[in-house]
PDB file of C-alpha atoms in Angstrom:
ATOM      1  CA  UNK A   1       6.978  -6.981 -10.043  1.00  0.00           C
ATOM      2  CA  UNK A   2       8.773  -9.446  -7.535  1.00  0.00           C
ATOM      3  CA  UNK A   3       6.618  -8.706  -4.740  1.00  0.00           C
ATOM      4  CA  UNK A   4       7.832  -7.788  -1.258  1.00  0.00           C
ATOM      5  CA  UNK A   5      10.992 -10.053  -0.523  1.00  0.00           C
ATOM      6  CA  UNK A   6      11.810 -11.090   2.855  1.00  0.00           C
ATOM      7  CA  UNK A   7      15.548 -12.513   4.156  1.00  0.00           C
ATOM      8  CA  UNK A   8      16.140 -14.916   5.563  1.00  0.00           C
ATOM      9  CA  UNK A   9      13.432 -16.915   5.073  1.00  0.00           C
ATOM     10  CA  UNK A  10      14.336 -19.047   8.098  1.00  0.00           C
ATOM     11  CA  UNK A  11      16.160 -18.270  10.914  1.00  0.00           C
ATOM     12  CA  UNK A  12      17.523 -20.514  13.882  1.00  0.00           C
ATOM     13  CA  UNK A  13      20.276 -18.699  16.571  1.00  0.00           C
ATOM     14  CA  UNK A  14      20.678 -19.002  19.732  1.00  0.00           C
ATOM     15  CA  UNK A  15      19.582 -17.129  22.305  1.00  0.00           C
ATOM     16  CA  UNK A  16      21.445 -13.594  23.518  1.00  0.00           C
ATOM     17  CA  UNK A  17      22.830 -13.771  19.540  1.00  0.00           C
ATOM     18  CA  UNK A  18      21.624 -10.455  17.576  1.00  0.00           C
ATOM     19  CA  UNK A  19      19.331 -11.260  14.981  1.00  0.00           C
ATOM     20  CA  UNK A  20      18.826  -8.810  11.794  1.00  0.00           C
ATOM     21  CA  UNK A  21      15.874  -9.320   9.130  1.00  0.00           C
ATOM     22  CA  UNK A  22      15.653  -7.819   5.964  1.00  0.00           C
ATOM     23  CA  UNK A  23      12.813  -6.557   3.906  1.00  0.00           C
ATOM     24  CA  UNK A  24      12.761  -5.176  -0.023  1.00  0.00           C
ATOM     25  CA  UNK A  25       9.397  -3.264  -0.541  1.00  0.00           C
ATOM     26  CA  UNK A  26       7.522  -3.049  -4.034  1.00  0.00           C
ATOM     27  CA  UNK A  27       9.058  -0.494  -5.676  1.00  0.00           C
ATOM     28  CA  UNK A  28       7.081   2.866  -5.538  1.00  0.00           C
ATOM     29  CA  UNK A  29       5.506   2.132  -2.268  1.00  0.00           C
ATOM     30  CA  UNK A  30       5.872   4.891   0.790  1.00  0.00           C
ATOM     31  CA  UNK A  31       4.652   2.279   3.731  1.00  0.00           C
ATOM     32  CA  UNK A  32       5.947  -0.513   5.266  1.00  0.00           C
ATOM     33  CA  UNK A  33       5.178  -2.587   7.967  1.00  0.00           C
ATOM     34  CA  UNK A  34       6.926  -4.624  10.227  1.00  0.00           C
ATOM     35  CA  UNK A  35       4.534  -7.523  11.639  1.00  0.00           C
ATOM     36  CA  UNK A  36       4.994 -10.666  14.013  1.00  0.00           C
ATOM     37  CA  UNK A  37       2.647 -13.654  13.775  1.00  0.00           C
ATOM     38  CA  UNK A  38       2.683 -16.338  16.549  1.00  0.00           C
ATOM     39  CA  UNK A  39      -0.219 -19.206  17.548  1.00  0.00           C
ATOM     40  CA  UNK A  40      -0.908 -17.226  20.885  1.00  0.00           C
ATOM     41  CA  UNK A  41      -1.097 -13.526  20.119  1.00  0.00           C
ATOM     42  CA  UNK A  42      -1.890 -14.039  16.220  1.00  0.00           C
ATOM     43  CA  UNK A  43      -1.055 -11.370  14.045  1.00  0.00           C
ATOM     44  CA  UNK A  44       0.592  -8.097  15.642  1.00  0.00           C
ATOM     45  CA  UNK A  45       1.806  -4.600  13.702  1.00  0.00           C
ATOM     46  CA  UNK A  46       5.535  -3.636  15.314  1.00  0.00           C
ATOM     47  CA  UNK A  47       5.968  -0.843  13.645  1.00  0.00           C
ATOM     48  CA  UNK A  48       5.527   1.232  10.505  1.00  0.00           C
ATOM     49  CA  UNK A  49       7.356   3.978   7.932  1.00  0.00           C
ATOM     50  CA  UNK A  50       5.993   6.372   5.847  1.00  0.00           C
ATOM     51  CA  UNK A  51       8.728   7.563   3.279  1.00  0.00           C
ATOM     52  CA  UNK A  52      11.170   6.240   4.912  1.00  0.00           C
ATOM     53  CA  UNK A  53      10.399   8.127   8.388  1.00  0.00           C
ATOM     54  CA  UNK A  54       8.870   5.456  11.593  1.00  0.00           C
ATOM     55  CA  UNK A  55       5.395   6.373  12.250  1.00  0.00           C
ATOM     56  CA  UNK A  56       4.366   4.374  14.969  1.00  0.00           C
ATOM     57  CA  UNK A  57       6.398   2.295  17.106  1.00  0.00           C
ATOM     58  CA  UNK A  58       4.283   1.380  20.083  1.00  0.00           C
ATOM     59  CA  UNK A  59       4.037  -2.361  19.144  1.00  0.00           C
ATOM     60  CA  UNK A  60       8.060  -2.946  19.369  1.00  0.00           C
ATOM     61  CA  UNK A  61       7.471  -5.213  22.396  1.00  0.00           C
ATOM     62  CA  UNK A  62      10.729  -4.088  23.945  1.00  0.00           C
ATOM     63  CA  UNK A  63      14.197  -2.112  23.965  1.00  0.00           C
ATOM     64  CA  UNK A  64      16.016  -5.652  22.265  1.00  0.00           C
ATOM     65  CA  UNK A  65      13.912  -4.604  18.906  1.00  0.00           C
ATOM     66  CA  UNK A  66      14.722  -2.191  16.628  1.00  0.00           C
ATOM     67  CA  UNK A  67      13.931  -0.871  12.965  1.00  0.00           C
ATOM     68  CA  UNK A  68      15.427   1.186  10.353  1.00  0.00           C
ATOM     69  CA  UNK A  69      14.636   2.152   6.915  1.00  0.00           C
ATOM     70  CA  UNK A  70      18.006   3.823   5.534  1.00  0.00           C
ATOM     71  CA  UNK A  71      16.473   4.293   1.637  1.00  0.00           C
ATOM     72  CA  UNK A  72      12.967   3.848   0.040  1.00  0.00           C
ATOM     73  CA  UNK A  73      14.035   0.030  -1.367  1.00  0.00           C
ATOM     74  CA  UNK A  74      15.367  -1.387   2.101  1.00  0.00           C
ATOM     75  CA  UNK A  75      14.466  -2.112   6.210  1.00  0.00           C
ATOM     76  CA  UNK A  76      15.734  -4.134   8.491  1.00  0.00           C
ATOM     77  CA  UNK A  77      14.153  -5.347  12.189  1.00  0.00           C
ATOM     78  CA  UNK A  78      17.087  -5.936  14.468  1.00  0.00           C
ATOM     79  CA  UNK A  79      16.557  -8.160  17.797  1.00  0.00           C
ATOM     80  CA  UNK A  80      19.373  -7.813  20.030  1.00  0.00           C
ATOM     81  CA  UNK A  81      19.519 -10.237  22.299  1.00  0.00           C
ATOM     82  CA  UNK A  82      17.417 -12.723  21.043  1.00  0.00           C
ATOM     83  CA  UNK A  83      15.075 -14.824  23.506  1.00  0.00           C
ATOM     84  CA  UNK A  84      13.602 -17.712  23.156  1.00  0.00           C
ATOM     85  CA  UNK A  85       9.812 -15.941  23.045  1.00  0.00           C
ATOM     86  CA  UNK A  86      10.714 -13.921  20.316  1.00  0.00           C
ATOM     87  CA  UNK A  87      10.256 -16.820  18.310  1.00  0.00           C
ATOM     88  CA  UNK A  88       7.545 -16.090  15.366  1.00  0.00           C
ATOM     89  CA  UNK A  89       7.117 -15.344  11.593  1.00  0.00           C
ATOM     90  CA  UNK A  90       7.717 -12.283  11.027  1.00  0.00           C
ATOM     91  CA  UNK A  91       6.504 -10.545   8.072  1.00  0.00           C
ATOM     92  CA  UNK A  92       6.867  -7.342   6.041  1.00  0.00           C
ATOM     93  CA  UNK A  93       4.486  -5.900   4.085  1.00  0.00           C
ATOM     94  CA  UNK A  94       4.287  -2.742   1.952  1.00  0.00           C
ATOM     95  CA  UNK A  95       1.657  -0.267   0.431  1.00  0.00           C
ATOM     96  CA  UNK A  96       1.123   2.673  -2.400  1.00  0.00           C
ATOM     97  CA  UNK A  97      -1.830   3.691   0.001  1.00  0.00           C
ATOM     98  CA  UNK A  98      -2.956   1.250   3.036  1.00  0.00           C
ATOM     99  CA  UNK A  99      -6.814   2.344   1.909  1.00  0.00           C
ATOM    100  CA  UNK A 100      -6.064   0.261  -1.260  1.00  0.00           C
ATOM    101  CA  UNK A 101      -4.136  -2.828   0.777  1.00  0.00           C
ATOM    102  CA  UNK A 102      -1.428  -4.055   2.218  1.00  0.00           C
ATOM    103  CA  UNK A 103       1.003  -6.442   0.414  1.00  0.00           C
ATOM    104  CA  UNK A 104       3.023  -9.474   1.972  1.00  0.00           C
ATOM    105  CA  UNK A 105       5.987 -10.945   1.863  1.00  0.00           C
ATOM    106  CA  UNK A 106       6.618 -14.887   2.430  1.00  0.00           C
ATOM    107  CA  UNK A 107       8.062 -13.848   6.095  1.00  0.00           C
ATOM    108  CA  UNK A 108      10.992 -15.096   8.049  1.00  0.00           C
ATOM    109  CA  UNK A 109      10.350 -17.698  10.346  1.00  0.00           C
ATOM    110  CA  UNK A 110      12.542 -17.163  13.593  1.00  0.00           C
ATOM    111  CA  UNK A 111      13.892 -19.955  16.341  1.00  0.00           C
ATOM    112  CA  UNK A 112      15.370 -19.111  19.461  1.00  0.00           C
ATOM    113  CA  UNK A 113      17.064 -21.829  20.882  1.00  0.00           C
TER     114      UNK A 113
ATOM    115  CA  UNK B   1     -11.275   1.868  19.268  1.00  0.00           C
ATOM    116  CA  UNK B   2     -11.376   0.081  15.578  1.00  0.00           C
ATOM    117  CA  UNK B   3     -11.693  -3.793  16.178  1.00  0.00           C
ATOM    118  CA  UNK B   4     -12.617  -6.536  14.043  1.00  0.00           C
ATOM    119  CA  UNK B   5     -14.606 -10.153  14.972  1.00  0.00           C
ATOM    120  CA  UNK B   6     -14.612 -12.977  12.781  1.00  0.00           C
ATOM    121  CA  UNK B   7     -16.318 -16.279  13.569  1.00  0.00           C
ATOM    122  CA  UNK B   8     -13.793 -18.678  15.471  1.00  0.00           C
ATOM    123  CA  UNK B   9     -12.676 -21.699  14.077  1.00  0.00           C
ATOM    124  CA  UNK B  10     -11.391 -24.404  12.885  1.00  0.00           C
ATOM    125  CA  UNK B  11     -14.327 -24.801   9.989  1.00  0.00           C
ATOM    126  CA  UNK B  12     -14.023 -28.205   8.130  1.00  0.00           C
ATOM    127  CA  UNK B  13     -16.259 -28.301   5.168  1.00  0.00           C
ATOM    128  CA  UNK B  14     -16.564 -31.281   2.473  1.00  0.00           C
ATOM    129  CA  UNK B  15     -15.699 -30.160  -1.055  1.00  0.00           C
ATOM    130  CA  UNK B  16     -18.095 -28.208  -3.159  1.00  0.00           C
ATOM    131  CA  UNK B  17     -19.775 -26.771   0.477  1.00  0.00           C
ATOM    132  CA  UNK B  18     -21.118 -23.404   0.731  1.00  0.00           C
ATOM    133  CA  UNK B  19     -18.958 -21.147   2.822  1.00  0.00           C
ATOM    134  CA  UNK B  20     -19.689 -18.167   4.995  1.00  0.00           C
ATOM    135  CA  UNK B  21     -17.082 -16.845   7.097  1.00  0.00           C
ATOM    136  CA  UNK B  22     -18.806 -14.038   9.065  1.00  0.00           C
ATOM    137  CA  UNK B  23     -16.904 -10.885  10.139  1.00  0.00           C
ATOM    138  CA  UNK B  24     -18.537  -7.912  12.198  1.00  0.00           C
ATOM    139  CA  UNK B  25     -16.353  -4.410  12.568  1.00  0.00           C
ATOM    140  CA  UNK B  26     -16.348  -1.133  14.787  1.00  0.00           C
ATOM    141  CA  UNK B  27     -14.474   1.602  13.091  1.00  0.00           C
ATOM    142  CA  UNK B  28     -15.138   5.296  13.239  1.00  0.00           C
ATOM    143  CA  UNK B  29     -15.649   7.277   9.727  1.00  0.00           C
ATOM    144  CA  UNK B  30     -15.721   5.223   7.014  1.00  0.00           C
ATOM    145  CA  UNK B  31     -13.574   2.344   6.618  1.00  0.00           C
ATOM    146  CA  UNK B  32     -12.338   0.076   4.013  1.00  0.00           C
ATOM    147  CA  UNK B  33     -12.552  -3.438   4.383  1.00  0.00           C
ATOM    148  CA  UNK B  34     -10.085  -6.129   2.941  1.00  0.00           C
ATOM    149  CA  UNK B  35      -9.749  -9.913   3.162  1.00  0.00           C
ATOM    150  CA  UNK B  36      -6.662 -11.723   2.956  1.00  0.00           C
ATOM    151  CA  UNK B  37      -6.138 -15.376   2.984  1.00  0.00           C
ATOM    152  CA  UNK B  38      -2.746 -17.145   3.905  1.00  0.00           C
ATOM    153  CA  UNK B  39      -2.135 -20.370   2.730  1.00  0.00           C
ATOM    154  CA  UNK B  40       0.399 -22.731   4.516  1.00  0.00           C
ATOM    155  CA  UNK B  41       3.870 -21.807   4.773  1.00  0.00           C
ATOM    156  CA  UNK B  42       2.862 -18.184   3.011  1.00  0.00           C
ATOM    157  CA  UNK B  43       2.692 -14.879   3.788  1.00  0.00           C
ATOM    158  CA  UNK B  44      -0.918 -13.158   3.437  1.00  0.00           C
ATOM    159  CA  UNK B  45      -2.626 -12.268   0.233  1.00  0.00           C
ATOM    160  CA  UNK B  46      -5.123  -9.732  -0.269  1.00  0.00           C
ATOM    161  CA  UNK B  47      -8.385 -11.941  -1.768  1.00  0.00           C
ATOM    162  CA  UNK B  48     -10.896  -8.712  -2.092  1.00  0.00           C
ATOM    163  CA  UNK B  49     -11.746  -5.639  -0.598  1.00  0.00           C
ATOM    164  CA  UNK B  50     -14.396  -2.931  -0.665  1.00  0.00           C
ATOM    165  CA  UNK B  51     -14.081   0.794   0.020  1.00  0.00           C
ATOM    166  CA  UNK B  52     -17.899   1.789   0.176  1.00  0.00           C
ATOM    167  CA  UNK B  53     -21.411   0.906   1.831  1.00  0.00           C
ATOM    168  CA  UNK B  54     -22.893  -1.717  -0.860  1.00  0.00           C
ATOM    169  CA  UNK B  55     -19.456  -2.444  -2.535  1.00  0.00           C
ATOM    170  CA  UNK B  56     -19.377  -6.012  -2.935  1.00  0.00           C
ATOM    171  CA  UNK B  57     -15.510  -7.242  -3.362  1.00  0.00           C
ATOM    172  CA  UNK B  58     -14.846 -10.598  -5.344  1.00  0.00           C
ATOM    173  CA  UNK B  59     -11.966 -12.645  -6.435  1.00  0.00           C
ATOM    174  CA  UNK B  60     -11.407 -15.991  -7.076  1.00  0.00           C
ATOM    175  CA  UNK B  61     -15.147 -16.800  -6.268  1.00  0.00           C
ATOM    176  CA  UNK B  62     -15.328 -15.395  -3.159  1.00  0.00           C
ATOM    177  CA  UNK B  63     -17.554 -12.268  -2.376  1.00  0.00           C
ATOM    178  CA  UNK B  64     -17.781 -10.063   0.382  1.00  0.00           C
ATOM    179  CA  UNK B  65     -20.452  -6.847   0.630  1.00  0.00           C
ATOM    180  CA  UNK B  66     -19.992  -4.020   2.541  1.00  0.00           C
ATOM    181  CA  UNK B  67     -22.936  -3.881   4.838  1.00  0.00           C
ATOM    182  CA  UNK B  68     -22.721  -0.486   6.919  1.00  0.00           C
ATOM    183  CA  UNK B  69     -25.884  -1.129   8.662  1.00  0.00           C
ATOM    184  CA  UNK B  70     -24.875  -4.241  10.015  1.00  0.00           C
ATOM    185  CA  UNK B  71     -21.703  -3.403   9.923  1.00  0.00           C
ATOM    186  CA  UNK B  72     -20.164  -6.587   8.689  1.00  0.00           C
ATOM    187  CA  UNK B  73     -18.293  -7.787   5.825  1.00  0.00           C
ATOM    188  CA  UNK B  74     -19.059 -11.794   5.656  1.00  0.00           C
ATOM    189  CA  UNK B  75     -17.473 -13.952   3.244  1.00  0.00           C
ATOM    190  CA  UNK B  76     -18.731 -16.294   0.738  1.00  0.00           C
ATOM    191  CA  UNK B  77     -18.257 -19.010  -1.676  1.00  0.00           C
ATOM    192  CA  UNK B  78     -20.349 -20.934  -3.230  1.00  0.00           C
ATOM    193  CA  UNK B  79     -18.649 -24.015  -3.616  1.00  0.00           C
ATOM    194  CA  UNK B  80     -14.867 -24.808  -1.564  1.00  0.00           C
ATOM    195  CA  UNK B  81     -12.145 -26.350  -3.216  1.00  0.00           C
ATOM    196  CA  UNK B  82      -9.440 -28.039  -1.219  1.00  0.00           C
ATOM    197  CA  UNK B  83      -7.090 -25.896  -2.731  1.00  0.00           C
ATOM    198  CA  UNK B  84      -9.372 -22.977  -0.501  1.00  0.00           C
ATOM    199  CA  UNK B  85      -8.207 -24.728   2.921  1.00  0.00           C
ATOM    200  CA  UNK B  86      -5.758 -21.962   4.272  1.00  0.00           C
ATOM    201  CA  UNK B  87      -6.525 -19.203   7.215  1.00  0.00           C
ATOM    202  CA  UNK B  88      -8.923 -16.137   6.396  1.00  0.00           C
ATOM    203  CA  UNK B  89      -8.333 -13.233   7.994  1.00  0.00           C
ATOM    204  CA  UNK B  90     -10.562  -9.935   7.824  1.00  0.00           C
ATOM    205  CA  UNK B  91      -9.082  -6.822   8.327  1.00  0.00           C
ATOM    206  CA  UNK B  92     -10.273  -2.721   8.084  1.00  0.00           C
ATOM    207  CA  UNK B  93      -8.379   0.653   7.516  1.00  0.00           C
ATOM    208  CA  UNK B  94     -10.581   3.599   9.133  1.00  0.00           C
ATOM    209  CA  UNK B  95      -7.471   6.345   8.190  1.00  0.00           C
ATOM    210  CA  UNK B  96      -8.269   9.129  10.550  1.00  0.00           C
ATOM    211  CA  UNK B  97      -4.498   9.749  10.974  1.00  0.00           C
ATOM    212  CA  UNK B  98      -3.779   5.692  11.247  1.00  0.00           C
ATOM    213  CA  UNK B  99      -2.136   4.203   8.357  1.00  0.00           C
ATOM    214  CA  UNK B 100      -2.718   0.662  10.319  1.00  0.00           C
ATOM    215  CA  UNK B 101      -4.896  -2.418   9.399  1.00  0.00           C
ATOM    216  CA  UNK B 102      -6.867  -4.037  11.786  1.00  0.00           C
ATOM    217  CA  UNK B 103      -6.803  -7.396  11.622  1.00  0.00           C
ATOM    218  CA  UNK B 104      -9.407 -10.373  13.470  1.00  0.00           C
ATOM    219  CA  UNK B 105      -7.808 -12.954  14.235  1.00  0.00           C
ATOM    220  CA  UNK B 106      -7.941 -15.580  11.619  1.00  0.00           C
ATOM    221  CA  UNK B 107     -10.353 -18.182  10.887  1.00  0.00           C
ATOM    222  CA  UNK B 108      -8.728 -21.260   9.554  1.00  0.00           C
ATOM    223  CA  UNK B 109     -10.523 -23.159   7.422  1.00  0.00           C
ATOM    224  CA  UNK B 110      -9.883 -27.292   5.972  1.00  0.00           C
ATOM    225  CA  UNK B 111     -11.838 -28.551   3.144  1.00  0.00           C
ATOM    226  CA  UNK B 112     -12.275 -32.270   2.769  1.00  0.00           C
ATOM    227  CA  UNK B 113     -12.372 -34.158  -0.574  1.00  0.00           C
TER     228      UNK B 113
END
C-alpha cells in the first residue's frame, strides 16, 4: 500500500491567496484527520470524517478554513484567505479503526508570505 | 478531560545509552495507548501501541507497558542509535464517542555518536 499521500508537499503563497491541500487516504479506511503542527501550539486535530461525513469540527481555528471529503479516496483543507499565521505542516492521517492507530502522511508544509 | 504528559525535552544521549521517555495519562474507560515517532522532515509513524493493562508494545527495540495503576506508558530502549534521534510523541484513544487521539506534546530526542 502507498500509504496516506499528501499534495503539495510544500507550499509558499502569498497572503489573502486561497490555499487548497489534498489528501489520498489508505484505501479501506473510514477516518481521516486533518491536523496542523507548528513549534508553538505543537500538534493540533482540525477536524475529522467518518465515511466520508465531518465529525468534529471544533478545531477549524476559523471561518477562512474549510474541509470536504467528496468520495471515500479524497479530502481537501481549503484556507481562504491565507495569513501569514496559518503557516504550519499540515498533515493528514487516516484509520480502519483509531483504537488500532492512526496513519500519517509526509504533510504539506505551508508559507504565508 | 483525556490528557497526556510526557517528560519535556530536548534529551541528548551518547550512542548505545539507555532511554526512558516517561509518559503519564488521564483518560476515562479504558484507553489504548500508542507511540509514534517523527523523524525530520516526516510525517509521524506509529512505533508501538498497547490496548490492555499489562500489554507491553514493542517495535524496533523499543518497549512500552501499559501500567493502569500508575497510569503511564514510559518508553524504553536499551541502547539509542543515532538513527533513533527524531521527536517521540505519546498519544491515547479512550473512544467513548471520540474517534480522536490525544497527543503530549513531543519529546525530541538527539543521540550523539
Amino acid at each position: 500500500d502507498a500509504g496516506v499521500i499528501q499534495s503539495p508537499r510544500h507550499e509558499v503563497t502569498e497572503m489573502g491567496q486561497e490555499v487548497t491541500l489534498r489528501c489520498k487516504p489508505i484505501s479501506g479506511h473510514d477516518y481521516l484527520f486533518w491536523y496542523r503542527q507548528t513549534m508553538m501550539r505543537g500538534l493540533e486535530l482540525l477536524i475529522y470524517f467518518n465515511n466520508n461525513v465531518p465529525i468534529d469540527d471544533s478545531g477549524m481555528p476559523e471561518d477562512r478554513f474549510s474541509a470536504k471529503m467528496p468520495n471515500a479516496s479524497f479530502s481537501t483543507l481549503k484556507i481562504q484567505p491565507s495569513e501569514p499565521r496559518d503557516s504550519a505542516v499540515y498533515f493528514c492521517a487516516s484509520s480502519l479503526d483509531t483504537g488500532i492507530g492512526q496513519f500519517f502522511g509526509p504533510g504539506t508544509r505551508l508559507t504565508v508570505l | 478531560g483525556n490528557s497526556v504528559t510526557q517528560m519535556e525535552g530536548p534529551v541528548t544521549l551518547s550512542e548505545e545509552a539507555f532511554l526512558t521517555i516517561n509518559c503519564t495519562y488521564t483518560a476515562t474507560g479504558y484507553p489504548s495507548l500508542f507511540w509514534y515517532v517523527q523523524y525530520p522532515g516526516e510525517g509521524l509513524q506509529l512505533l508501538l501501541k498497547a490496548t490492555k493493562a499489562d500489554d507491553k508494545g514493542s517495535n524496533k527495540g523499543f518497549e512500552a507497558t501499559y501500567r493502569k495503576e500508575t497510569t503511564s506508558f514510559h518508553l524504553e530502549k536499551g541502547s539509542v542509535q543515532v538513527s533513533d534521534s527524531a521527536v517521540y510523541f505519546c498519544a491515547l484513544y479512550s473512544g467513548a464517542g471520540s474517534y480522536q487521539l490525544t497527543f503530549g506534546k513531543g519529546t525530541k530526542l538527539s543521540v550523539i555518536p
